[in-house]
Every structure is written in structure tokens, then in C-alpha cells.
C-alpha positions as a printed NumPy array, in Angstrom:
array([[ 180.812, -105.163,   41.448],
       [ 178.019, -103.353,   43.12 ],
       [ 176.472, -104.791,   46.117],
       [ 172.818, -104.563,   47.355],
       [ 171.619, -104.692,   51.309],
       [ 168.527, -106.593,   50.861],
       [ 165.75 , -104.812,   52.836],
       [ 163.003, -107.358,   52.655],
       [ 162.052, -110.518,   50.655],
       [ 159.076, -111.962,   51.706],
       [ 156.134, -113.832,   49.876],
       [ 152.586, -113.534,   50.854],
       [ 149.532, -115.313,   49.476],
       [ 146.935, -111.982,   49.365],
       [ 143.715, -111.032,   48.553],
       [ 143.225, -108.915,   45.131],
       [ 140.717, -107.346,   44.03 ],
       [ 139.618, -106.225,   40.548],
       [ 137.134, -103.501,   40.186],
       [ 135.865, -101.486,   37.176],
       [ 133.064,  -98.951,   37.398],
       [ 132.123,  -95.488,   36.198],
       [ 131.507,  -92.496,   37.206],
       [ 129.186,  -89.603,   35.008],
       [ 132.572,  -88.742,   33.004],
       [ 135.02 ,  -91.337,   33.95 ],
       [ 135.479,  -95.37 ,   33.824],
       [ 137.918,  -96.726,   36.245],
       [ 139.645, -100.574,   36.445],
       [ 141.676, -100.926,   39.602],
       [ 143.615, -103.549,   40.973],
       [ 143.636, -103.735,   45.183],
       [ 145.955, -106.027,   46.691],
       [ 145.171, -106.517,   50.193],
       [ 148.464, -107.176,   52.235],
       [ 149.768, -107.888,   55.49 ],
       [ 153.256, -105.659,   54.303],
       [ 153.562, -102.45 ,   54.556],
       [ 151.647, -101.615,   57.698],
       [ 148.451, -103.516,   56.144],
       [ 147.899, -100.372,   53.655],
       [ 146.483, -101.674,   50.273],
       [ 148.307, -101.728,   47.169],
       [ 145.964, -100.444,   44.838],
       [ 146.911, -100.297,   40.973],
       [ 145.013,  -98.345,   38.549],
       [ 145.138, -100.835,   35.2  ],
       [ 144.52 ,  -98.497,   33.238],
       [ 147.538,  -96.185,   33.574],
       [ 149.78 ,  -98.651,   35.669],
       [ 150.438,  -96.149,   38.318],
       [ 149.996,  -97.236,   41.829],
       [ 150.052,  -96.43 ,   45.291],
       [ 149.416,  -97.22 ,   48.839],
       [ 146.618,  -96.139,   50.157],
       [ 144.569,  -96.473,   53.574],
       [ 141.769,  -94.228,   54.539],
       [ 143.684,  -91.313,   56.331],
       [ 144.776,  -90.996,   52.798],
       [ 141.522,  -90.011,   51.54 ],
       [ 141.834,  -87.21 ,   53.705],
       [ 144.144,  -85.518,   51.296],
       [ 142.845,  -84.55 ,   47.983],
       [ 146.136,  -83.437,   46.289],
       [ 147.87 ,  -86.9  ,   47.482],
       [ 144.935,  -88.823,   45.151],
       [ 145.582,  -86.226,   42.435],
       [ 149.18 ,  -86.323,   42.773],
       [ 149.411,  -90.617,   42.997],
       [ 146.849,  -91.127,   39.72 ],
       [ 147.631,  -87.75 ,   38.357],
       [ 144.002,  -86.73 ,   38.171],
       [ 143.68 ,  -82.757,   37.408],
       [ 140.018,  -82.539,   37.56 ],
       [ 138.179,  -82.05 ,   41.329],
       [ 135.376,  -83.579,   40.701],
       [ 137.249,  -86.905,   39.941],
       [ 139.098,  -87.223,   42.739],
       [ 136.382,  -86.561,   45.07 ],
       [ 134.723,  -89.248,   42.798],
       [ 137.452,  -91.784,   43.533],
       [ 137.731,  -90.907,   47.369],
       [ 133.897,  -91.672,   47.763],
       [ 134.896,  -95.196,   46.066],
       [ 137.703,  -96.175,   48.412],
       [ 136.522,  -95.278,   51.351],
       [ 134.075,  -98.017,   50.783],
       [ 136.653, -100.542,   48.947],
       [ 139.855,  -99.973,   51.686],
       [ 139.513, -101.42 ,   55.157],
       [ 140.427,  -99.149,   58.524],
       [ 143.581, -100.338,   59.809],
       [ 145.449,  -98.199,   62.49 ],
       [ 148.837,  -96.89 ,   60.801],
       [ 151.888,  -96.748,   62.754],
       [ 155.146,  -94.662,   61.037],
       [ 157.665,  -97.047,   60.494],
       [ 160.365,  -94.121,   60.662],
       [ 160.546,  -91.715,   63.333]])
């Protein structure tokens, strides 16, 4: 019998928000779920491919990490997406919850 440590169960009523736009070569639908968990970073859900990530604006400061989480390959895209959520993602201060 294997048994699992439960690390967290909690249930939230949360803001989401659905956006779809386009870019000159690219149309994007994403889901943003605004939560109080993990450190108030948005969950934010591409619907098109089902991958997702957290994301807060220090994030946008890192190219490759966009690429990498929606596994964009073009430049131009991602700097096209960063522009977007830097509007669409609040500031919140980030603490590490490791150390």
C-alpha cells in the first residue's frame, strides 16, 4: 500500500480570465487564474496547447523561461507574448518559499 504526505488541499474561489488575441503571425487563447496560492503568481494556461505555467512579471524578464514554459522557438513571439503579460499579470512581491 503506498502512502501519500498530503502537502496542501485547499479550495479557493478565484478570478479567471479568458483572453484570445493575435499577433501579425500568431493567435493566442489563454486562460489566467488569479490566485491567492502559490505566492499570488498567476496560473496562466495556454488553451490551445494545454501547457501551463506560473508566471509573475520578474518572469518576463527571462526570455528562454517563456520559450521554454509554451515551447515557443520563434523570438519574435515570445517578445510578442511578454509585451501581453506584462499588461495582463499584476506586480506582486515574490518571496522563495525554499531557501
Amino acid at each position: 500500500m503506498v502512502i501519500f504526505e498530503k502537502l496542501y488541499d485547499e479550495s479557493e474561489k478565484v478570478k479567471v480570465r479568458f483572453i484570445g488575441f493575435t499577433t501579425e503571425s500568431t493567435r493566442y487563447d489563454f486562460g489566467i487564474v488569479y490566485t491567492n496560492l502559490f505566492f499570488g503568481k498567476p496560473l496562466v494556461v495556454c488553451m490551445q496547447t494545454g501547457r501551463s505555467t506560473l508566471l509573475d512579471p520578474k518572469d518576463l524578464e527571462d526570455t528562454e523561461y517563456l520559450k521554454n514554459a509554451f515551447k515557443i522557438s520563434d523570438e519574435q513571439q515570445a517578445l510578442d507574448l511578454i509585451e501581453f503579460f506584462k499588461s495582463a499579470l499584476p506586480s506582486v512581491p515574490f518571496e522563495p518559499q525554499y531557501e
